[in-house]
Short mmCIF file of C-alpha atoms in Angstrom, two decimals:
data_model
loop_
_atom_site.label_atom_id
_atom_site.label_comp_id
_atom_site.label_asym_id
_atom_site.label_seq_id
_atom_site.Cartn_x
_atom_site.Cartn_y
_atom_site.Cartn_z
CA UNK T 1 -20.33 -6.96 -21.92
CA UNK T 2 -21.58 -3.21 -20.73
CA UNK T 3 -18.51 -1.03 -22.24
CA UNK T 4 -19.18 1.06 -19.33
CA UNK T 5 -17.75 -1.30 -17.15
CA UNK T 6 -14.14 -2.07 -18.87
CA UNK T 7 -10.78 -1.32 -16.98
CA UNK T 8 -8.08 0.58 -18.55
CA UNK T 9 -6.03 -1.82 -20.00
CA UNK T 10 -2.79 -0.54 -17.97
CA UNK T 11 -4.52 -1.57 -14.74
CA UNK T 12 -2.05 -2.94 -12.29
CA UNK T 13 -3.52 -6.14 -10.25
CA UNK T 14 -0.95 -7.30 -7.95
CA UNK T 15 0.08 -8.67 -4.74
CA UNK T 16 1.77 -6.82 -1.86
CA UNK T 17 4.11 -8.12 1.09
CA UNK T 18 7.04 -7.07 3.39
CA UNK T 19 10.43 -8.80 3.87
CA UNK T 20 10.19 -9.50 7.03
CA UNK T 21 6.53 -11.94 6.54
CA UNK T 22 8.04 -13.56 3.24
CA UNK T 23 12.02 -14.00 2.76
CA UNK T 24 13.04 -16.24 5.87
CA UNK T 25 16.78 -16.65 5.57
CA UNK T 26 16.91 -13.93 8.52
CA UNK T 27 21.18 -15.04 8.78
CA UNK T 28 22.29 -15.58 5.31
CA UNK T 29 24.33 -14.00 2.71
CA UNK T 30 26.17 -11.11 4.79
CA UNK T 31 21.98 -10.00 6.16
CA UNK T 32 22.33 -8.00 9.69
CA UNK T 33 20.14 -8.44 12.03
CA UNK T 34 16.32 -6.73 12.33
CA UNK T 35 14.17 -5.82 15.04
CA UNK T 36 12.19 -8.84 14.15
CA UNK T 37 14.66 -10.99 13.64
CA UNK T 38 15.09 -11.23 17.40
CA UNK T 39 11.33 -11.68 18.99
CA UNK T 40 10.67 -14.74 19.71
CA UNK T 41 7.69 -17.05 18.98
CA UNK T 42 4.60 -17.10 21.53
CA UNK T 43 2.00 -19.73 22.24
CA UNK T 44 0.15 -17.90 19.33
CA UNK T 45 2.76 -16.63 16.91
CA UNK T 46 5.98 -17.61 15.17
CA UNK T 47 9.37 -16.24 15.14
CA UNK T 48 10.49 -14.35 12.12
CA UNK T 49 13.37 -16.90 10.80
CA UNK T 50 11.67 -18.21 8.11
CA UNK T 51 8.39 -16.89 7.41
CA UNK T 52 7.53 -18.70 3.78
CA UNK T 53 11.16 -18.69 2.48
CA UNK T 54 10.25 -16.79 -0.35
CA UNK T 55 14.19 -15.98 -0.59
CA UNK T 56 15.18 -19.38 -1.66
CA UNK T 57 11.35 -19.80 -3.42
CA UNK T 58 10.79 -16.69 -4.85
CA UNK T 59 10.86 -18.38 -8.62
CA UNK T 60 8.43 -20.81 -7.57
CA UNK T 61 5.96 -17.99 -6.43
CA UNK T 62 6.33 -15.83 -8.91
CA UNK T 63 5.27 -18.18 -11.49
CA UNK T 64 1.80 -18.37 -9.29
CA UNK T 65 1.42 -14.77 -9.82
CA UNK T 66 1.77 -15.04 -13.55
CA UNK T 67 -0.52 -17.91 -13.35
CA UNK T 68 -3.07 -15.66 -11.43
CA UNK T 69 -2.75 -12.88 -14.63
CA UNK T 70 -0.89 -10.42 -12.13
CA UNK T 71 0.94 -7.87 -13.38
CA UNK T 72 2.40 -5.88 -10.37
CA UNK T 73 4.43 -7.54 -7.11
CA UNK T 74 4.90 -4.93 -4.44
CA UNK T 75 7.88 -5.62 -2.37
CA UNK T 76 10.15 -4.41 0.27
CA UNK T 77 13.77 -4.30 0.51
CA UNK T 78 15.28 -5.27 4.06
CA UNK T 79 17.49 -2.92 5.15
CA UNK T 80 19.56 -4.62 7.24
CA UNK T 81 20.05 -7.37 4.31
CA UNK T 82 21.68 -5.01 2.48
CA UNK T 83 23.35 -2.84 5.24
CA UNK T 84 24.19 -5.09 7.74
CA UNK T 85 24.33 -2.73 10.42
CA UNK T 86 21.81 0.02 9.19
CA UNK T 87 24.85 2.87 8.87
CA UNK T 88 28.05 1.10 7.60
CA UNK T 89 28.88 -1.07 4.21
CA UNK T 90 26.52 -2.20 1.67
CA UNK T 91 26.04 -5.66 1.74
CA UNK T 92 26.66 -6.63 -2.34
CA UNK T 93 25.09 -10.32 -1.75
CA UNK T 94 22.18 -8.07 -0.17
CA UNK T 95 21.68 -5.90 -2.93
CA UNK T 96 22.25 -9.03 -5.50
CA UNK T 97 19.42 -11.14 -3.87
CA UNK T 98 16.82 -7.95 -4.73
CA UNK T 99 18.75 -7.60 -8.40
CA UNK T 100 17.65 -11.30 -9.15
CA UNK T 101 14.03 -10.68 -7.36
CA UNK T 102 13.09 -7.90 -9.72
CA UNK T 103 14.86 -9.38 -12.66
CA UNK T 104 12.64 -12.35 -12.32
CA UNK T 105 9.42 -9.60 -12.09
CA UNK T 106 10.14 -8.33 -15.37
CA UNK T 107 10.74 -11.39 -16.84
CA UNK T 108 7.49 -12.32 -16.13
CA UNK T 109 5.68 -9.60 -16.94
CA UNK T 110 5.10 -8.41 -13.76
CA UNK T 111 5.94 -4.78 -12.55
CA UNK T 112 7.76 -4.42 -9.78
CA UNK T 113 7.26 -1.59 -6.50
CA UNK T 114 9.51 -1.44 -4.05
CA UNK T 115 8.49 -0.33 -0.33
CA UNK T 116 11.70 0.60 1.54
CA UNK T 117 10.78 0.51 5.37
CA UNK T 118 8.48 -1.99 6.59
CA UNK T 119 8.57 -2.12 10.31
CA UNK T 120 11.91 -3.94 10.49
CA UNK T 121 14.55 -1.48 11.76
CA UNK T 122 18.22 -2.75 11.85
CA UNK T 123 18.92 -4.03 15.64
CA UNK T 124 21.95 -1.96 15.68
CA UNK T 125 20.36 1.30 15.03
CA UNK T 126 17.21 0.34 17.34
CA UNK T 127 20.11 0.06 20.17
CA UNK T 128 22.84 2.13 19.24
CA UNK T 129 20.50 5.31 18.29
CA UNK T 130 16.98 4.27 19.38
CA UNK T 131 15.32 3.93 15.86
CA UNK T 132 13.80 6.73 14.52
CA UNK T 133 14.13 9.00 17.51
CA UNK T 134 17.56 9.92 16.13
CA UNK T 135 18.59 12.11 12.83
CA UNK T 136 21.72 10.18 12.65
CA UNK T 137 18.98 7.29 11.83
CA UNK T 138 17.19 9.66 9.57
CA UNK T 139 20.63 10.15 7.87
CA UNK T 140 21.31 6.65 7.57
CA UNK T 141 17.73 5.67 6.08
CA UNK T 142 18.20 8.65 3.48
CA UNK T 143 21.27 7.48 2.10
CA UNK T 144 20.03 3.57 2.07
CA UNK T 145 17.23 4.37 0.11
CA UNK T 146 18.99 7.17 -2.24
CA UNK T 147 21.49 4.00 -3.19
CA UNK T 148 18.74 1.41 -3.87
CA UNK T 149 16.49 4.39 -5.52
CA UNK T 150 19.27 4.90 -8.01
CA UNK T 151 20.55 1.17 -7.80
CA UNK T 152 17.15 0.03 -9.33
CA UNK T 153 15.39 2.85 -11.10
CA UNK T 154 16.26 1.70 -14.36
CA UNK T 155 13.96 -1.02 -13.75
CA UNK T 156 11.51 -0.39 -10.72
CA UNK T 157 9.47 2.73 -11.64
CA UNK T 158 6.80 2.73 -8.44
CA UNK T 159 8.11 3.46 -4.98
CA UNK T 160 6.58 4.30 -1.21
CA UNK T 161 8.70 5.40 1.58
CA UNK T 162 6.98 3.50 4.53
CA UNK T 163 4.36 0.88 5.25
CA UNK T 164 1.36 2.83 6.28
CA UNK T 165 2.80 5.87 7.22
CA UNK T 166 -0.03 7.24 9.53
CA UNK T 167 0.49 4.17 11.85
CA UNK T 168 3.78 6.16 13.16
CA UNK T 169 1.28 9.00 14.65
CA UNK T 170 -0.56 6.45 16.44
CA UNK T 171 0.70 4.47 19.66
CA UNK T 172 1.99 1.75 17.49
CA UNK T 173 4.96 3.83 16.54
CA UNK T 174 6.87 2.56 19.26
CA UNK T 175 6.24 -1.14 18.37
CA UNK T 176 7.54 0.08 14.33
CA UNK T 177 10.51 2.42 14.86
CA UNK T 178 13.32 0.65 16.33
CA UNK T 179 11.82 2.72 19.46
CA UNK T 180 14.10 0.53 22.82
CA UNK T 181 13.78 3.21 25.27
CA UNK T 182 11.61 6.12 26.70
CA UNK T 183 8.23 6.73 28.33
CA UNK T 184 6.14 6.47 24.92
CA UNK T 185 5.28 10.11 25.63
CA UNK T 186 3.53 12.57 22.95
CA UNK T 187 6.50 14.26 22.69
CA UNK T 188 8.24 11.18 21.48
CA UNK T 189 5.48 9.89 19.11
CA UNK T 190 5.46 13.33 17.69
CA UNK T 191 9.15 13.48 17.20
CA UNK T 192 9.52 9.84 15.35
CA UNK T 193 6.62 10.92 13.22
CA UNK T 194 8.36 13.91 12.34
CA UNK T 195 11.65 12.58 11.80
CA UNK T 196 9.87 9.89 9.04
CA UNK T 197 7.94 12.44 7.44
CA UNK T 198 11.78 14.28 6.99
CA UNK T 199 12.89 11.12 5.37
CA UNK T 200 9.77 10.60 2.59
CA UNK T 201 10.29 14.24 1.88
CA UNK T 202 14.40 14.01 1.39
CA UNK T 203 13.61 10.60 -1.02
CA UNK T 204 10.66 12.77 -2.39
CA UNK T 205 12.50 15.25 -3.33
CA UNK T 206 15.43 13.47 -4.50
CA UNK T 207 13.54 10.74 -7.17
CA UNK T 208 12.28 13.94 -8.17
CA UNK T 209 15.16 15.89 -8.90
CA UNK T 210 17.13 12.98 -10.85
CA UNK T 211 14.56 10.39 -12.34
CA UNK T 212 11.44 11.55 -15.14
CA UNK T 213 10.16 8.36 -15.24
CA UNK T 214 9.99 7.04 -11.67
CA UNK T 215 6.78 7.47 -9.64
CA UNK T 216 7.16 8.01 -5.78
CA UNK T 217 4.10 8.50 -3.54
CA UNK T 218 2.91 8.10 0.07
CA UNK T 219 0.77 5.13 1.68
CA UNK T 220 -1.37 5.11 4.58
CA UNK T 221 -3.02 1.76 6.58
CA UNK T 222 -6.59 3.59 5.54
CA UNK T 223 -9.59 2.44 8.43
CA UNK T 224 -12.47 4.88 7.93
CA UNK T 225 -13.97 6.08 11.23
CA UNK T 226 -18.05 6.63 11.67
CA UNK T 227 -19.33 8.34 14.31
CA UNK T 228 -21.49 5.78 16.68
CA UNK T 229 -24.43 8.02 16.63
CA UNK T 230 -25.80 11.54 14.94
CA UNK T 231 -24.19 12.78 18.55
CA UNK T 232 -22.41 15.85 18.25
CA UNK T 233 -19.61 14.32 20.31
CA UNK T 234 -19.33 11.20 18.05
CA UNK T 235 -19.19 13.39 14.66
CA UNK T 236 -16.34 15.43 16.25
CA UNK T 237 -14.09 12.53 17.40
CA UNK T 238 -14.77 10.94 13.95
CA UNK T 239 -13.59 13.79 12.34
CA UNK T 240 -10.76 14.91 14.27
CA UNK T 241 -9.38 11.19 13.83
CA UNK T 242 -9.50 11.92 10.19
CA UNK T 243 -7.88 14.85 10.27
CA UNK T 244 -5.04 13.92 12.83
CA UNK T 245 -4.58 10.26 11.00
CA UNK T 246 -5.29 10.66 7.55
CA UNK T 247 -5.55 14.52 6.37
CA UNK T 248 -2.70 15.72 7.91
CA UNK T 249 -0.11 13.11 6.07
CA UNK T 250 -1.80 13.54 2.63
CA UNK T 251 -1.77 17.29 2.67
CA UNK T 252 2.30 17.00 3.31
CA UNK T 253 2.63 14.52 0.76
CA UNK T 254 0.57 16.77 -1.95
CA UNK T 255 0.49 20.10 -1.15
CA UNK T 256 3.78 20.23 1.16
CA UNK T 257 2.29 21.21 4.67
CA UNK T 258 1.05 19.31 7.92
CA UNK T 259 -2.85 19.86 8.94
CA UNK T 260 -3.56 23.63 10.34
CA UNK T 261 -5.18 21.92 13.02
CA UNK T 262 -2.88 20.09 13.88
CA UNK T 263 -0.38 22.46 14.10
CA UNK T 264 -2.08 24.38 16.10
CA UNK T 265 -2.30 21.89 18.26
CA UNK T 266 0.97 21.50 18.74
CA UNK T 267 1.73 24.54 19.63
CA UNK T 268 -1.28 25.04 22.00
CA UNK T 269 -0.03 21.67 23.53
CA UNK T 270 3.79 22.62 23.66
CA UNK T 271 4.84 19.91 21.73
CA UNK T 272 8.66 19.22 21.15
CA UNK T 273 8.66 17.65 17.86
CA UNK T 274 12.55 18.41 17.04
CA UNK T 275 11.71 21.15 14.53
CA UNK T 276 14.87 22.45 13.00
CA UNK T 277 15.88 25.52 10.32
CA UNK T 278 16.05 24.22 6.98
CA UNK T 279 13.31 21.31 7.99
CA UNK T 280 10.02 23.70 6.76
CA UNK T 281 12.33 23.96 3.18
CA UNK T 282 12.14 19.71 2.75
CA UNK T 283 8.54 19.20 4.17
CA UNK T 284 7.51 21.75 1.53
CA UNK T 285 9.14 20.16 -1.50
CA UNK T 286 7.13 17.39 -1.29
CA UNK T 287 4.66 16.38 -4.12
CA UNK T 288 3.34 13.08 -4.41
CA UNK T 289 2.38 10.99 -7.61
CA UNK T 290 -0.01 9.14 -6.27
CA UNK T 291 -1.78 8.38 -2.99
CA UNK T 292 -0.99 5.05 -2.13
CA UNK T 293 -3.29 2.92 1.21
CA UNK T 294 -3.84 -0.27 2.99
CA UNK T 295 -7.99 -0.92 3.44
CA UNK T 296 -9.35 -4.21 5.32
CA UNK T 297 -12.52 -2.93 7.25
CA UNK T 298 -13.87 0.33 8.92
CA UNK T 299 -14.39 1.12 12.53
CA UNK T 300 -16.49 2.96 14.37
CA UNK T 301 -15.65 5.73 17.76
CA UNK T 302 -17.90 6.77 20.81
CA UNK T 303 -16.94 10.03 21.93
CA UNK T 304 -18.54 9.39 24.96
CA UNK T 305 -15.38 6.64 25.84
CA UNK T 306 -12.12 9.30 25.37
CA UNK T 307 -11.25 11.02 28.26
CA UNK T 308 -11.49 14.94 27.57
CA UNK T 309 -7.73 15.38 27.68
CA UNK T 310 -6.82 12.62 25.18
CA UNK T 311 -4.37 13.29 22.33
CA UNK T 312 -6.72 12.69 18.93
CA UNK T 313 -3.85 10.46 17.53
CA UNK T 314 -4.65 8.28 20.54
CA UNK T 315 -9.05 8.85 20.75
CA UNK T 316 -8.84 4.64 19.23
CA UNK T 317 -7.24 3.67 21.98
CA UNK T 318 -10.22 4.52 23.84
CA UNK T 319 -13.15 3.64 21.43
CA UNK T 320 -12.74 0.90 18.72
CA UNK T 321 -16.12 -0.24 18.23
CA UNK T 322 -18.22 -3.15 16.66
CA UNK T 323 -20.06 -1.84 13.91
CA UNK T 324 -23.94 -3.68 14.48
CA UNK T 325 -24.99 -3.06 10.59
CA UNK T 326 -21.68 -5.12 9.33
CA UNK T 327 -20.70 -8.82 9.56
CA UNK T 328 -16.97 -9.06 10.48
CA UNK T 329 -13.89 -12.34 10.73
CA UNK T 330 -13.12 -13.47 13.36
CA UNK T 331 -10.85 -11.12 14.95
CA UNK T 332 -13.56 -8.66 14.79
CA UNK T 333 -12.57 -6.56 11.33
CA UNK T 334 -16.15 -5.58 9.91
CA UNK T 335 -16.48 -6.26 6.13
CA UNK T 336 -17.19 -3.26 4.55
CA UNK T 337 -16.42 -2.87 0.78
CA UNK T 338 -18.83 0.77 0.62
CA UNK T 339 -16.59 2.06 3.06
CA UNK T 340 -13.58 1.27 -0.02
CA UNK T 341 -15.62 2.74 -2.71
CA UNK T 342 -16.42 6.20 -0.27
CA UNK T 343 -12.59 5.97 0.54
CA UNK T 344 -11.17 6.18 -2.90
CA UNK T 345 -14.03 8.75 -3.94
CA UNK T 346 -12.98 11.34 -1.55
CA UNK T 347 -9.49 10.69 -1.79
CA UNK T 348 -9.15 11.54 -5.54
CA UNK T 349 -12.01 14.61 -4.95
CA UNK T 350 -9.93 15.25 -1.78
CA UNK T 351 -6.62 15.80 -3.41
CA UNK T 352 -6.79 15.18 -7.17
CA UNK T 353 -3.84 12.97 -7.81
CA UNK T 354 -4.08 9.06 -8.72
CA UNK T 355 -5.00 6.54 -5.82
CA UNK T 356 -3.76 3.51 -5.22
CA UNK T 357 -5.19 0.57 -2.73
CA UNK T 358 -2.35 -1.25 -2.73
CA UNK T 359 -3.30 -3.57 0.09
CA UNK T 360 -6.65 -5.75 0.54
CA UNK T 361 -7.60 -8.57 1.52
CA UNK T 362 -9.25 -11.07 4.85
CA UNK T 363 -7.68 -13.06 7.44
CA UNK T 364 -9.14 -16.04 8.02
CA UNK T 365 -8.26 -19.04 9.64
CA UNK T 366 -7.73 -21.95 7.16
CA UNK T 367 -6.62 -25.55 7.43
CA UNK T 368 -5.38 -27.55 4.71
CA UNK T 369 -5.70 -31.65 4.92
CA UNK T 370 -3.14 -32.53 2.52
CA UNK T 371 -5.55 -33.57 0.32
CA UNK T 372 -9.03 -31.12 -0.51
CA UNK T 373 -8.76 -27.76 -1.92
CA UNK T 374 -9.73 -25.44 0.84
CA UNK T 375 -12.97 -23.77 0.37
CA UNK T 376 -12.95 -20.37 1.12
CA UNK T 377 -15.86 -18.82 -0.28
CA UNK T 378 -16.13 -15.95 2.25
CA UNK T 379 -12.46 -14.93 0.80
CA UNK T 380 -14.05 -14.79 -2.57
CA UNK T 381 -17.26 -12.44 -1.91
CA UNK T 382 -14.79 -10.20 0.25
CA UNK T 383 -12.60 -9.85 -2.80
CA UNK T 384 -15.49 -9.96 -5.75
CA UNK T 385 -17.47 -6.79 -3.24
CA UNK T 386 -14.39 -5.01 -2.75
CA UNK T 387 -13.16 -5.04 -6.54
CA UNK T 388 -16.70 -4.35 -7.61
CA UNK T 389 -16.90 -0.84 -4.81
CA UNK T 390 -13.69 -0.10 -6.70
CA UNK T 391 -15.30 -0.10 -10.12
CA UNK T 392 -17.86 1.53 -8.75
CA UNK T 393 -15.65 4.38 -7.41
CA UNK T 394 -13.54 4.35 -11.03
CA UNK T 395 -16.93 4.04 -13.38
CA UNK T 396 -19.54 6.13 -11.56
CA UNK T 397 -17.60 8.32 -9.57
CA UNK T 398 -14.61 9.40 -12.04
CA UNK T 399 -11.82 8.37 -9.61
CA UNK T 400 -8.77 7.92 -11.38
CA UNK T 401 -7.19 4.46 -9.60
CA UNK T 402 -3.87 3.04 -10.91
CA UNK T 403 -4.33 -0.73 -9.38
CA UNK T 404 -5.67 -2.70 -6.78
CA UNK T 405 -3.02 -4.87 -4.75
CA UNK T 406 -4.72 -7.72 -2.93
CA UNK T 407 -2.82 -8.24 0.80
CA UNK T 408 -0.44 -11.66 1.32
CA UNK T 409 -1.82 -13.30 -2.07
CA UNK T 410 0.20 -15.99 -0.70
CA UNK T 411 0.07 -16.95 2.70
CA UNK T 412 2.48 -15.44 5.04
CA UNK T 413 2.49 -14.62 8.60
CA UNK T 414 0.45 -11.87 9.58
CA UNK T 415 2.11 -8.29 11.05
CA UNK T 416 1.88 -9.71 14.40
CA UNK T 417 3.48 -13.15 13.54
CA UNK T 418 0.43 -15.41 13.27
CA UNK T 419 0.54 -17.41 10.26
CA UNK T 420 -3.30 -19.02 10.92
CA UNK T 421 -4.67 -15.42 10.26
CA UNK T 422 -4.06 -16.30 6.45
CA UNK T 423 -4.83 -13.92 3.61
CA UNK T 424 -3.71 -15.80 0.48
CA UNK T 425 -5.29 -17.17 -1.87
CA UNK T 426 -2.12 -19.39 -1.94
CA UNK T 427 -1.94 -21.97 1.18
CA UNK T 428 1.50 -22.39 2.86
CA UNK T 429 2.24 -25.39 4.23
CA UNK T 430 3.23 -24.16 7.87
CA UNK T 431 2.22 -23.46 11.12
CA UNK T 432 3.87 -21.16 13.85
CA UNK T 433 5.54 -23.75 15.54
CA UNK T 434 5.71 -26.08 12.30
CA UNK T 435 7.58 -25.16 8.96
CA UNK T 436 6.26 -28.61 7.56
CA UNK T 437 7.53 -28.53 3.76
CA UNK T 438 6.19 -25.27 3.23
CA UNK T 439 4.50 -26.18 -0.14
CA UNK T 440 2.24 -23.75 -1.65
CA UNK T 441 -1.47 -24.80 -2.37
CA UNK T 442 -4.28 -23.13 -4.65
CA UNK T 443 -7.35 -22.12 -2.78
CA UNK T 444 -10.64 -22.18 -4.09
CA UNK T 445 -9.89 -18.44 -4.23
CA UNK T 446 -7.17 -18.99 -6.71
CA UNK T 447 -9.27 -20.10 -9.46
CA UNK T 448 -11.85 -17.29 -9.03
CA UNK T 449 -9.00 -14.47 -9.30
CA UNK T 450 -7.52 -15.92 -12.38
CA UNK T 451 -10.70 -16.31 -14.29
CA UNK T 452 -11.35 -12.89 -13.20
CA UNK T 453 -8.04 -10.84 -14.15
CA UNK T 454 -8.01 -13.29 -17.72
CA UNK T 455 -10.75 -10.98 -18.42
CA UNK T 456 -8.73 -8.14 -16.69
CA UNK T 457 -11.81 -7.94 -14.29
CA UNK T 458 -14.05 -6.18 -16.76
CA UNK T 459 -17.22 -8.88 -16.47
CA UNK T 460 -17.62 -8.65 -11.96
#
């Protein structure tokens, strides 16, 4: 074996999901309701009731992650399961469900990280206060994660705020926030981005002002942007994505300030983003442990496509396209494992703290016959390419890199409720109409992970 090629031996590999994809039992034990808990299902997708029952199954998966030599399980904790209705009393069976889930981490082996928002706002505080718009909400989210920070941090040392922070300065914010009402104006995406960044940098501060030992960092959904052509126009709308999406939340989280460009854009533009005394104070506090991102494919722009007064969070609204030198799935996300080893490279030259991909993975549409292991080969070479770029990134280019987290190593519905776009390499027995008996299968893919973490992936 080439010695240059080892892992540190404290590597995390690990899975990563959100409450709302995995724990079902959306009614049980005191839970309130979420956003998600009321959309329904569509011709294509399922409703969020039970997902893959992980809360009644958890044990059961679990031991197929310390099968699979993991040694990190990145979850979330549902807000409304343990305050009902966002604002009010702790639920204790809420808080006791999470208390067994970790427990049954460490007994394992396996290191837990919690996530504490992941798209599901509590319905009551989507209708009573219109999600994140509101600073009663940012009050309310404080104090819910201050009580689970200190509730667990005896035993859960690795924490992010929210899921893929940078999606909340896109359009998607309004789908993510517990956003009811409004005209989805720039004003208002500015403001609920604002108001979230507030709430990392209060839990920021305070994890850093009681606990030593507990690690708290920011996490962006990561999809590098190359220009179309050597067009000046392209290289400018690639970069000013960049800087609007990705630079401006990792210079708050490490050096305490937005972008200058985008401030100045904000004030050129007017925009009423609820700044308030005292607010410049937090924002500045804030130093991150690590840099913490989702990666599943790059994209590519055409400047030529966004309209000359478009907002640059919005310039992908406009131009999201095909990239003809990659192969891509089938819902059109182009493989691209350089693209992860350039990522982490200029993130840790960037901003010189540790990185952390804590999502990866492909969706692909799978169908199990109740009787042949499913084949999924192209699962394999996207995970094998991707680890390898890592390495790469670690071995050759001196980033430091705490873990990789591979995306839904057990099949769960995707963000937008489709459980065929499967990521695991763990088949569910479901469909999105169809809980079936919701047994859990080993891919192909299965077998290839654990032979490679036995060897805590030192011989790809």
């Amino acid at each position: 074996m080439d010695k240059e090629r080892q892992m540190p031996k404290d590597f995390f590999w690990g899975n990563s999901v959100s409450s709302m994809q995995t724990e079902g039992a959306w009614d049980e034990d005191g839970k309130g309701r979420s956003v998600y808990d009321v959309r329904p299902a569509t011709a294509t997708t399922s409703d969020w009731h039970d997902a893959i029952d992980e809360y009644h199954r958890y044990e059961e998966d679990l031991d197929l992650m310390k099968d699979l030599h993991l040694n990190m399980y990145r979850i979330q904790i549902s807000w409304s399961r343990v305050v009902p209705d966002g604002d009010g009393e702790f639920n204790a069976a809420g808080i006791a469900f999470y208390d067994r889930l970790v427990d049954a981490m460490l007994a394992r082996g396996i290191t837990p990280m919690i996530c504490l928002y992941h798209f599901d706002m509590p319905l009551a505080l989507a209708e009573n206060e219109n999600g994140f718009m509101s600073r009663h909400t940012v009050d309310a989210f404080v104090r819910f994660g201050e009580k689970m920070i200190a509730h667990f941090a005896d035993r859960v040392k690795y924490w992010i705020v929210f899921n893929e922070h940078n999606l909340y300065f896109t359009d998607e914010v309004f789908n993510i926030s517990g956003y009811t009402k409004g005209d989805q104006s720039v004003n208002d995406l500015y403001r609920i981005f604002y108001h979230t960044m507030l709430a990392h940098a209060r839990l920021d501060d305070f994890v850093h002002q009681n606990y030593d030992d507990v690690k708290i960092g920011g996490m962006l959904a990561y999809t590098p942007v190359y220009p179309e052509t050597a067009k000046p126009i392209d290289i400018m709308a690639a970069r000013k994505s960049d800087e609007f999406l990705n630079n401006n939340l990792n210079d708050a989280y490490v050096h305490g300030h937005y972008s200058p460009e985008v401030l100045r854009y904000v004030e050129q533009q007017g925009i009423d983003y609820d700044l308030q005394p005292g607010d410049e104070a937090i924002i500045g506090k804030m130093k991150a442990d690590f840099l913490a991102f989702s990666y599943y494919r790059s994209t590519v722009i055409n400047g030529d496509k966004i309209p000359v007064d478009a907002v640059p969070n919005r310039y992908l609204n406009y131009s999201f396209e095909a990239n003809r030198f990659l192969q891509a799935n089938e819902w059109g996300w182009a493989i691209d494992p350089l693209g992860f080893r350039n990522l982490i490279t200029k993130l840790y030259d960037q901003y010189e703290v540790p990185v952390f991909p804590i999502e990866n993975g492909i969706g692909l549409r799978e169908h199990w016959d109740g009787q042949h292991m499913i084949e999924d080969d192209e699962r394999i070479t996207y995970h094998e390419e991707h680890i390898k770029a890592m390495k790469d990134a670690m071995l050759i280019d001196g980033a430091k890199v705490l873990g990789y987290l591979g995306w839904g190593l057990i099949d769960i519905p995707s963000s937008h409720a489709d459980i065929e776009k499967r990521y695991g390499v763990v088949y569910v027995n479901r469909s999105n109409h169809d809980l079936k008996d919701l047994k859990r299968v080993p891919k192909k893919s299965y077998y290839w992970l654990q032979g490679v973490l036995a060897k805590n992936g030192d011989e790809l």
